[in-house]
Amino acid sequence: MNLDPYAIGMIKKSPYVQKKIIKGSIVAILDSIIEKRGLKLITPHSRAVKKGEIHELITTEEEEAGPGKIVNNVAYVCFFEVSEGGVMVRGDEVYINKKLIGKVIGFDDTHMPNHQNIILYTPKKKTGVELKIYLNEEISIKFIKK
């Protein structure tokens, strides 16, 4: 049986020293808020994303949200297509058109293998419409060394 080293406390601090910026573009804009969604975040703190994959961004204001937790209060932002893949890690900052949208707090596998739900923490959750984002805008996911 393989154990998740994060879940069992083997990894005390992030092992990441440097990472490439992940890039992509918006392919669908979302406008929905759900108060009792029940997203179960997986325990791994990172996910690899490949060129050509499409993934979904969801925001929450739940400060205690993180790997292994349930997230209920969410706003749906967008789907994006990865143009330059890499490794996405909890704490990475997500920018759309150079504007900070939020920080990655975890991942939900509800729709896998179709797409990964990427959950972002933000002090005030907003939908894609509220954020005034548009199709084909650039997204970048940047590493913040801890």
Tab-separated table of N, CA and C in Angstrom:
chain	number	residue	atom	x	y	z
A	1	MET	N	0.844	-1.186	0.000
A	1	MET	CA	0.000	0.000	0.000
A	1	MET	C	0.888	1.248	0.000
A	2	ASN	N	0.647	2.157	-0.945
A	2	ASN	CA	1.389	3.414	-1.009
A	2	ASN	C	0.745	4.441	-0.091
A	3	LEU	N	1.558	5.090	0.709
A	3	LEU	CA	1.066	6.118	1.622
A	3	LEU	C	1.450	7.489	1.102
A	4	ASP	N	0.551	8.443	1.270
A	4	ASP	CA	0.841	9.822	0.884
A	4	ASP	C	1.740	10.427	1.960
A	5	PRO	N	2.977	10.825	1.595
A	5	PRO	CA	3.901	11.346	2.615
A	5	PRO	C	3.415	12.635	3.285
A	6	TYR	N	2.586	13.425	2.579
A	6	TYR	CA	2.019	14.628	3.200
A	6	TYR	C	0.985	14.235	4.256
A	7	ALA	N	0.108	13.296	3.885
A	7	ALA	CA	-0.993	12.896	4.772
A	7	ALA	C	-0.492	12.273	6.069
A	8	ILE	N	0.638	11.555	6.013
A	8	ILE	CA	1.124	10.894	7.231
A	8	ILE	C	2.229	11.685	7.927
A	9	GLY	N	2.467	12.909	7.468
A	9	GLY	CA	3.383	13.803	8.154
A	9	GLY	C	4.861	13.574	7.912
A	10	MET	N	5.214	12.837	6.861
A	10	MET	CA	6.631	12.602	6.560
A	10	MET	C	7.301	13.852	5.996
A	11	ILE	N	6.516	14.676	5.293
A	11	ILE	CA	7.057	15.896	4.699
A	11	ILE	C	6.612	17.069	5.572
A	12	LYS	N	7.591	17.720	6.188
A	12	LYS	CA	7.307	18.808	7.131
A	12	LYS	C	7.277	20.180	6.461
A	13	LYS	N	8.024	20.333	5.347
A	13	LYS	CA	8.036	21.591	4.616
A	13	LYS	C	8.046	21.267	3.130
A	14	SER	N	7.701	22.245	2.330
A	14	SER	CA	7.647	22.025	0.885
A	14	SER	C	9.015	21.614	0.347
A	15	PRO	N	9.062	20.538	-0.443
A	15	PRO	CA	10.330	20.123	-1.037
A	15	PRO	C	10.688	20.922	-2.301
A	16	TYR	N	9.794	21.787	-2.756
A	16	TYR	CA	10.016	22.513	-4.002
A	16	TYR	C	10.942	23.699	-3.801
A	17	VAL	N	11.973	23.787	-4.639
A	17	VAL	CA	12.940	24.869	-4.580
A	17	VAL	C	12.696	25.841	-5.733
A	18	GLN	N	12.470	25.296	-6.936
A	18	GLN	CA	12.154	26.103	-8.115
A	18	GLN	C	11.148	25.333	-8.962
A	19	LYS	N	10.316	26.082	-9.686
A	19	LYS	CA	9.354	25.484	-10.618
A	19	LYS	C	9.136	26.427	-11.786
A	20	LYS	N	8.831	25.843	-12.906
A	20	LYS	CA	8.490	26.592	-14.113
A	20	LYS	C	7.088	27.213	-13.957
A	21	ILE	N	6.868	28.370	-14.550
A	21	ILE	CA	5.541	28.987	-14.560
A	21	ILE	C	4.645	28.179	-15.500
A	22	ILE	N	3.455	27.849	-15.023
A	22	ILE	CA	2.463	27.153	-15.847
A	22	ILE	C	1.664	28.228	-16.573
A	23	LYS	N	1.427	28.028	-17.873
A	23	LYS	CA	0.692	29.015	-18.661
A	23	LYS	C	-0.475	28.355	-19.386
A	24	GLY	N	-1.468	29.174	-19.705
A	24	GLY	CA	-2.617	28.684	-20.444
A	24	GLY	C	-3.510	29.819	-20.876
A	25	SER	N	-4.691	29.450	-21.378
A	25	SER	CA	-5.665	30.465	-21.792
A	25	SER	C	-7.069	30.011	-21.425
A	26	ILE	N	-7.921	30.998	-21.183
A	26	ILE	CA	-9.305	30.746	-20.765
A	26	ILE	C	-10.107	30.202	-21.943
A	27	VAL	N	-10.820	29.066	-21.702
A	27	VAL	CA	-11.641	28.461	-22.754
A	27	VAL	C	-13.138	28.474	-22.420
A	28	ALA	N	-13.481	28.741	-21.165
A	28	ALA	CA	-14.895	28.858	-20.763
A	28	ALA	C	-14.962	29.701	-19.494
A	29	ILE	N	-15.942	30.577	-19.429
A	29	ILE	CA	-16.137	31.453	-18.276
A	29	ILE	C	-17.366	30.971	-17.521
A	30	LEU	N	-17.259	30.929	-16.194
A	30	LEU	CA	-18.333	30.402	-15.356
A	30	LEU	C	-18.941	31.487	-14.480
A	31	ASP	N	-20.207	31.280	-14.106
A	31	ASP	CA	-20.933	32.252	-13.286
A	31	ASP	C	-21.900	31.512	-12.372
A	32	SER	N	-21.360	30.914	-11.315
A	32	SER	CA	-22.188	30.151	-10.392
A	32	SER	C	-21.553	30.168	-9.008
A	33	ILE	N	-22.399	30.262	-7.986
A	33	ILE	CA	-21.965	30.189	-6.594
A	33	ILE	C	-22.782	29.087	-5.922
A	34	ILE	N	-22.097	28.237	-5.157
A	34	ILE	CA	-22.776	27.175	-4.409
A	34	ILE	C	-22.309	27.265	-2.957
A	35	GLU	N	-23.247	27.236	-2.028
A	35	GLU	CA	-22.929	27.379	-0.601
A	35	GLU	C	-22.630	26.046	0.090
A	36	LYS	N	-23.132	24.931	-0.421
A	36	LYS	CA	-22.920	23.633	0.239
A	36	LYS	C	-22.432	22.606	-0.773
A	37	ARG	N	-21.324	22.910	-1.455
A	37	ARG	CA	-20.822	22.075	-2.554
A	37	ARG	C	-20.268	20.742	-2.086
A	38	GLY	N	-19.557	20.695	-0.959
A	38	GLY	CA	-19.013	19.433	-0.450
A	38	GLY	C	-17.848	18.883	-1.259
A	39	LEU	N	-16.959	19.752	-1.745
A	39	LEU	CA	-15.777	19.285	-2.477
A	39	LEU	C	-14.783	18.686	-1.482
A	40	LYS	N	-14.387	17.440	-1.715
A	40	LYS	CA	-13.402	16.773	-0.848
A	40	LYS	C	-12.031	16.929	-1.485
A	41	LEU	N	-11.201	17.785	-0.881
A	41	LEU	CA	-9.875	18.001	-1.427
A	41	LEU	C	-8.993	16.784	-1.163
A	42	ILE	N	-8.230	16.385	-2.180
A	42	ILE	CA	-7.342	15.241	-2.046
A	42	ILE	C	-6.168	15.613	-1.148
A	43	THR	N	-5.495	14.624	-0.574
A	43	THR	CA	-4.392	14.928	0.342
A	43	THR	C	-3.116	15.383	-0.347
A	44	PRO	N	-2.782	14.946	-1.579
A	44	PRO	CA	-1.560	15.463	-2.198
A	44	PRO	C	-1.592	16.985	-2.360
A	45	HIS	N	-0.437	17.613	-2.154
A	45	HIS	CA	-0.298	19.064	-2.231
A	45	HIS	C	0.073	19.541	-3.625
A	46	SER	N	0.285	18.609	-4.571
A	46	SER	CA	0.699	19.001	-5.919
A	46	SER	C	0.035	18.118	-6.968
A	47	ARG	N	-0.031	18.653	-8.175
A	47	ARG	CA	-0.553	17.934	-9.335
A	47	ARG	C	0.249	18.363	-10.549
A	48	ALA	N	0.565	17.421	-11.404
A	48	ALA	CA	1.192	17.747	-12.680
A	48	ALA	C	0.089	18.092	-13.666
A	49	VAL	N	0.307	19.133	-14.465
A	49	VAL	CA	-0.636	19.490	-15.527
A	49	VAL	C	0.123	19.504	-16.844
A	50	LYS	N	-0.481	18.896	-17.861
A	50	LYS	CA	0.190	18.716	-19.147
A	50	LYS	C	-0.370	19.649	-20.209
A	51	LYS	N	0.498	19.983	-21.165
A	51	LYS	CA	0.085	20.797	-22.302
A	51	LYS	C	-1.137	20.163	-22.967
A	52	GLY	N	-2.143	20.993	-23.251
A	52	GLY	CA	-3.352	20.534	-23.920
A	52	GLY	C	-4.471	20.118	-22.978
A	53	GLU	N	-4.167	19.892	-21.698
A	53	GLU	CA	-5.216	19.526	-20.747
A	53	GLU	C	-6.085	20.749	-20.435
A	54	ILE	N	-7.325	20.467	-20.051
A	54	ILE	CA	-8.251	21.518	-19.639
A	54	ILE	C	-8.630	21.258	-18.186
A	55	HIS	N	-8.552	22.308	-17.351
A	55	HIS	CA	-8.859	22.201	-15.930
A	55	HIS	C	-9.759	23.357	-15.503
A	56	GLU	N	-10.387	23.212	-14.345
A	56	GLU	CA	-11.360	24.181	-13.844
A	56	GLU	C	-10.813	24.918	-12.625
A	57	LEU	N	-11.074	26.232	-12.548
A	57	LEU	CA	-10.714	27.034	-11.382
A	57	LEU	C	-11.964	27.366	-10.582
A	58	ILE	N	-11.865	27.161	-9.272
A	58	ILE	CA	-12.957	27.417	-8.332
A	58	ILE	C	-12.372	28.204	-7.164
A	59	THR	N	-13.070	29.258	-6.704
A	59	THR	CA	-12.580	30.030	-5.560
A	59	THR	C	-13.414	29.760	-4.318
A	60	THR	N	-12.780	29.972	-3.155
A	60	THR	CA	-13.469	29.883	-1.869
A	60	THR	C	-12.885	30.915	-0.917
A	61	GLU	N	-13.689	31.307	0.069
A	61	GLU	CA	-13.244	32.217	1.130
A	61	GLU	C	-12.903	31.440	2.404
A	62	GLU	N	-13.024	30.127	2.359
A	62	GLU	CA	-12.809	29.300	3.545
A	62	GLU	C	-11.324	29.228	3.874
A	63	GLU	N	-10.902	30.001	4.900
A	63	GLU	CA	-9.487	30.110	5.263
A	63	GLU	C	-8.888	28.785	5.717
A	64	GLU	N	-9.685	27.921	6.319
A	64	GLU	CA	-9.185	26.653	6.843
A	64	GLU	C	-9.130	25.549	5.780
A	65	ALA	N	-9.561	25.850	4.564
A	65	ALA	CA	-9.569	24.853	3.490
A	65	ALA	C	-8.146	24.420	3.151
A	66	GLY	N	-7.997	23.145	2.818
A	66	GLY	CA	-6.694	22.611	2.452
A	66	GLY	C	-6.799	21.130	2.155
A	67	PRO	N	-5.684	20.501	1.834
A	67	PRO	CA	-5.688	19.079	1.503
A	67	PRO	C	-6.380	18.228	2.574
A	68	GLY	N	-7.244	17.332	2.108
A	68	GLY	CA	-7.972	16.440	2.998
A	68	GLY	C	-9.222	17.038	3.618
A	69	LYS	N	-9.496	18.299	3.376
A	69	LYS	CA	-10.664	18.977	3.970
A	69	LYS	C	-11.822	19.047	2.977
A	70	ILE	N	-12.987	19.397	3.499
A	70	ILE	CA	-14.191	19.605	2.683
A	70	ILE	C	-14.360	21.109	2.466
A	71	VAL	N	-14.659	21.498	1.222
A	71	VAL	CA	-14.902	22.906	0.886
A	71	VAL	C	-16.343	23.027	0.414
A	72	ASN	N	-17.092	23.928	1.028
A	72	ASN	CA	-18.512	24.084	0.708
A	72	ASN	C	-18.848	25.365	-0.038
A	73	ASN	N	-18.336	26.491	0.415
A	73	ASN	CA	-18.719	27.806	-0.088
A	73	ASN	C	-17.821	28.181	-1.273
A	74	VAL	N	-18.324	27.995	-2.502
A	74	VAL	CA	-17.471	28.158	-3.681
A	74	VAL	C	-18.105	29.044	-4.758
A	75	ALA	N	-17.221	29.629	-5.576
A	75	ALA	CA	-17.630	30.358	-6.777
A	75	ALA	C	-16.849	29.776	-7.946
A	76	TYR	N	-17.525	29.554	-9.055
A	76	TYR	CA	-16.911	28.958	-10.245
A	76	TYR	C	-16.378	30.064	-11.150
A	77	VAL	N	-15.103	29.942	-11.536
A	77	VAL	CA	-14.421	30.998	-12.281
A	77	VAL	C	-14.346	30.674	-13.769
A	78	CYS	N	-13.662	29.580	-14.122
A	78	CYS	CA	-13.419	29.317	-15.541
A	78	CYS	C	-12.809	27.934	-15.751
A	79	PHE	N	-12.738	27.559	-17.012
A	79	PHE	CA	-11.922	26.449	-17.473
A	79	PHE	C	-10.789	27.064	-18.272
A	80	PHE	N	-9.604	26.451	-18.180
A	80	PHE	CA	-8.469	26.933	-18.962
A	80	PHE	C	-7.748	25.762	-19.600
A	81	GLU	N	-7.130	26.044	-20.741
A	81	GLU	CA	-6.321	25.051	-21.437
A	81	GLU	C	-4.854	25.343	-21.169
A	82	VAL	N	-4.116	24.322	-20.769
A	82	VAL	CA	-2.701	24.447	-20.455
A	82	VAL	C	-1.901	24.542	-21.756
A	83	SER	N	-1.101	25.601	-21.897
A	83	SER	CA	-0.222	25.730	-23.061
A	83	SER	C	1.226	25.395	-22.706
A	84	GLU	N	1.602	25.611	-21.443
A	84	GLU	CA	2.923	25.230	-20.936
A	84	GLU	C	2.708	24.542	-19.601
A	85	GLY	N	2.907	23.225	-19.602
A	85	GLY	CA	2.643	22.429	-18.421
A	85	GLY	C	3.707	22.568	-17.352
A	86	GLY	N	3.458	21.893	-16.244
A	86	GLY	CA	4.387	21.907	-15.127
A	86	GLY	C	3.762	21.246	-13.918
A	87	VAL	N	4.296	21.582	-12.760
A	87	VAL	CA	3.791	21.037	-11.497
A	87	VAL	C	3.144	22.168	-10.715
A	88	MET	N	1.863	21.983	-10.389
A	88	MET	CA	1.123	22.964	-9.607
A	88	MET	C	1.160	22.533	-8.149
A	89	VAL	N	1.436	23.494	-7.253
A	89	VAL	CA	1.626	23.186	-5.841
A	89	VAL	C	0.749	24.097	-4.993
A	90	ARG	N	0.277	23.549	-3.893
A	90	ARG	CA	-0.472	24.345	-2.920
A	90	ARG	C	0.348	25.587	-2.574
A	91	GLY	N	-0.284	26.763	-2.644
A	91	GLY	CA	0.385	28.030	-2.374
A	91	GLY	C	0.754	28.800	-3.629
A	92	ASP	N	0.752	28.131	-4.792
A	92	ASP	CA	1.030	28.841	-6.041
A	92	ASP	C	0.006	29.952	-6.251
A	93	GLU	N	0.448	31.047	-6.852
A	93	GLU	CA	-0.455	32.159	-7.155
A	93	GLU	C	-0.969	32.036	-8.581
A	94	VAL	N	-2.266	32.288	-8.756
A	94	VAL	CA	-2.909	32.177	-10.067
A	94	VAL	C	-3.284	33.576	-10.548
A	95	TYR	N	-2.805	33.898	-11.752
A	95	TYR	CA	-3.052	35.201	-12.364
A	95	TYR	C	-3.825	35.008	-13.661
A	96	ILE	N	-4.804	35.875	-13.887
A	96	ILE	CA	-5.483	35.928	-15.181
A	96	ILE	C	-5.267	37.340	-15.701
A	97	ASN	N	-4.660	37.414	-16.899
A	97	ASN	CA	-4.315	38.701	-17.500
A	97	ASN	C	-3.509	39.565	-16.521
A	98	LYS	N	-2.560	38.929	-15.844
A	98	LYS	CA	-1.629	39.573	-14.904
A	98	LYS	C	-2.293	40.070	-13.618
A	99	LYS	N	-3.560	39.703	-13.368
A	99	LYS	CA	-4.249	40.092	-12.142
A	99	LYS	C	-4.339	38.865	-11.232
A	100	LEU	N	-3.900	39.022	-9.974
A	100	LEU	CA	-3.946	37.918	-9.018
A	100	LEU	C	-5.392	37.531	-8.729
A	101	ILE	N	-5.710	36.252	-8.943
A	101	ILE	CA	-7.059	35.734	-8.700
A	101	ILE	C	-7.133	35.049	-7.339
A	102	GLY	N	-6.084	34.326	-6.960
A	102	GLY	CA	-6.056	33.615	-5.691
A	102	GLY	C	-4.876	32.684	-5.606
A	103	LYS	N	-4.790	31.949	-4.485
A	103	LYS	CA	-3.711	30.997	-4.255
A	103	LYS	C	-4.280	29.581	-4.240
A	104	VAL	N	-3.564	28.666	-4.852
A	104	VAL	CA	-3.973	27.262	-4.880
A	104	VAL	C	-3.972	26.727	-3.448
A	105	ILE	N	-5.123	26.160	-3.032
A	105	ILE	CA	-5.186	25.550	-1.697
A	105	ILE	C	-5.407	24.044	-1.770
A	106	GLY	N	-5.782	23.560	-2.951
A	106	GLY	CA	-5.985	22.125	-3.064
A	106	GLY	C	-6.649	21.736	-4.367
A	107	PHE	N	-6.877	20.426	-4.473
A	107	PHE	CA	-7.388	19.837	-5.711
A	107	PHE	C	-8.519	18.868	-5.385
A	108	ASP	N	-9.510	18.830	-6.261
A	108	ASP	CA	-10.640	17.916	-6.119
A	108	ASP	C	-10.719	17.061	-7.384
A	109	ASP	N	-10.876	15.760	-7.199
A	109	ASP	CA	-10.876	14.804	-8.309
A	109	ASP	C	-12.266	14.393	-8.796
A	110	THR	N	-13.311	15.104	-8.393
A	110	THR	CA	-14.681	14.721	-8.743
A	110	THR	C	-14.847	14.374	-10.218
A	111	HIS	N	-14.279	15.154	-11.106
A	111	HIS	CA	-14.510	14.985	-12.544
A	111	HIS	C	-13.357	14.304	-13.287
A	112	MET	N	-12.372	13.792	-12.547
A	112	MET	CA	-11.239	13.119	-13.199
A	112	MET	C	-11.717	11.818	-13.836
A	113	PRO	N	-11.194	11.428	-15.000
A	113	PRO	CA	-10.035	11.996	-15.671
A	113	PRO	C	-10.377	13.133	-16.649
A	114	ASN	N	-11.619	13.569	-16.679
A	114	ASN	CA	-11.995	14.640	-17.610
A	114	ASN	C	-11.249	15.943	-17.316
A	115	HIS	N	-11.303	16.398	-16.060
A	115	HIS	CA	-10.577	17.606	-15.657
A	115	HIS	C	-10.401	17.627	-14.149
A	116	GLN	N	-9.400	18.374	-13.716
A	116	GLN	CA	-9.105	18.566	-12.296
A	116	GLN	C	-9.785	19.845	-11.831
A	117	ASN	N	-10.433	19.801	-10.669
A	117	ASN	CA	-10.903	21.022	-10.032
A	117	ASN	C	-9.741	21.577	-9.225
A	118	ILE	N	-9.366	22.817	-9.495
A	118	ILE	CA	-8.280	23.481	-8.777
A	118	ILE	C	-8.929	24.541	-7.904
A	119	ILE	N	-8.779	24.395	-6.585
A	119	ILE	CA	-9.457	25.270	-5.643
A	119	ILE	C	-8.488	26.365	-5.198
A	120	LEU	N	-8.955	27.610	-5.284
A	120	LEU	CA	-8.152	28.775	-4.920
A	120	LEU	C	-8.743	29.458	-3.698
A	121	TYR	N	-7.871	29.877	-2.786
A	121	TYR	CA	-8.320	30.719	-1.685
A	121	TYR	C	-8.233	32.178	-2.131
A	122	THR	N	-9.264	32.934	-1.788
A	122	THR	CA	-9.282	34.369	-2.011
A	122	THR	C	-10.119	34.991	-0.891
A	123	PRO	N	-9.756	36.193	-0.419
A	123	PRO	CA	-10.525	36.796	0.675
A	123	PRO	C	-11.998	37.015	0.339
A	124	LYS	N	-12.312	37.214	-0.940
A	124	LYS	CA	-13.705	37.361	-1.380
A	124	LYS	C	-13.879	36.553	-2.648
A	125	LYS	N	-14.605	35.453	-2.538
A	125	LYS	CA	-14.791	34.599	-3.713
A	125	LYS	C	-15.603	35.337	-4.767
A	126	LYS	N	-15.219	35.116	-6.034
A	126	LYS	CA	-15.931	35.728	-7.154
A	126	LYS	C	-15.995	34.739	-8.302
A	127	THR	N	-17.038	34.860	-9.103
A	127	THR	CA	-17.183	34.048	-10.309
A	127	THR	C	-16.355	34.675	-11.430
A	128	GLY	N	-16.270	33.959	-12.537
A	128	GLY	CA	-15.573	34.492	-13.704
A	128	GLY	C	-16.197	35.771	-14.216
A	129	VAL	N	-17.523	35.848	-14.168
A	129	VAL	CA	-18.225	37.059	-14.618
A	129	VAL	C	-17.897	38.222	-13.678
A	130	GLU	N	-17.930	37.970	-12.369
A	130	GLU	CA	-17.621	39.027	-11.397
A	130	GLU	C	-16.169	39.505	-11.523
A	131	LEU	N	-15.277	38.592	-11.922
A	131	LEU	CA	-13.871	38.953	-12.120
A	131	LEU	C	-13.625	39.654	-13.455
A	132	LYS	N	-14.662	39.691	-14.289
A	132	LYS	CA	-14.581	40.337	-15.610
A	132	LYS	C	-13.461	39.745	-16.464
A	133	ILE	N	-13.430	38.404	-16.507
A	133	ILE	CA	-12.452	37.748	-17.376
A	133	ILE	C	-13.114	37.415	-18.708
A	134	TYR	N	-12.286	37.184	-19.710
A	134	TYR	CA	-12.784	36.955	-21.068
A	134	TYR	C	-12.111	35.738	-21.682
A	135	LEU	N	-12.764	35.188	-22.688
A	135	LEU	CA	-12.199	34.058	-23.416
A	135	LEU	C	-10.827	34.414	-23.972
A	136	ASN	N	-9.960	33.437	-24.002
A	136	ASN	CA	-8.598	33.535	-24.543
A	136	ASN	C	-7.638	34.374	-23.704
A	137	GLU	N	-8.090	34.930	-22.585
A	137	GLU	CA	-7.139	35.664	-21.740
A	137	GLU	C	-6.090	34.700	-21.201
A	138	GLU	N	-4.916	35.258	-20.923
A	138	GLU	CA	-3.790	34.463	-20.443
A	138	GLU	C	-3.916	34.152	-18.957
A	139	ILE	N	-3.604	32.921	-18.605
A	139	ILE	CA	-3.522	32.511	-17.205
A	139	ILE	C	-2.090	32.090	-16.943
A	140	SER	N	-1.582	32.434	-15.774
A	140	SER	CA	-0.253	31.965	-15.364
A	140	SER	C	-0.319	31.555	-13.898
A	141	ILE	N	0.386	30.489	-13.592
A	141	ILE	CA	0.399	29.938	-12.234
A	141	ILE	C	1.856	29.952	-11.792
A	142	LYS	N	2.117	30.782	-10.779
A	142	LYS	CA	3.492	31.062	-10.375
A	142	LYS	C	3.811	30.499	-8.999
A	143	PHE	N	5.004	29.990	-8.887
A	143	PHE	CA	5.534	29.406	-7.660
A	143	PHE	C	5.902	30.503	-6.672
A	144	ILE	N	5.464	30.317	-5.433
A	144	ILE	CA	5.836	31.228	-4.370
A	144	ILE	C	6.622	30.399	-3.355
A	145	LYS	N	7.931	30.637	-3.293
A	145	LYS	CA	8.787	29.859	-2.402
A	145	LYS	C	8.445	30.186	-0.948
A	146	LYS	N	8.292	29.135	-0.167
A	146	LYS	CA	7.915	29.307	1.236
A	146	LYS	C	9.130	29.227	2.132
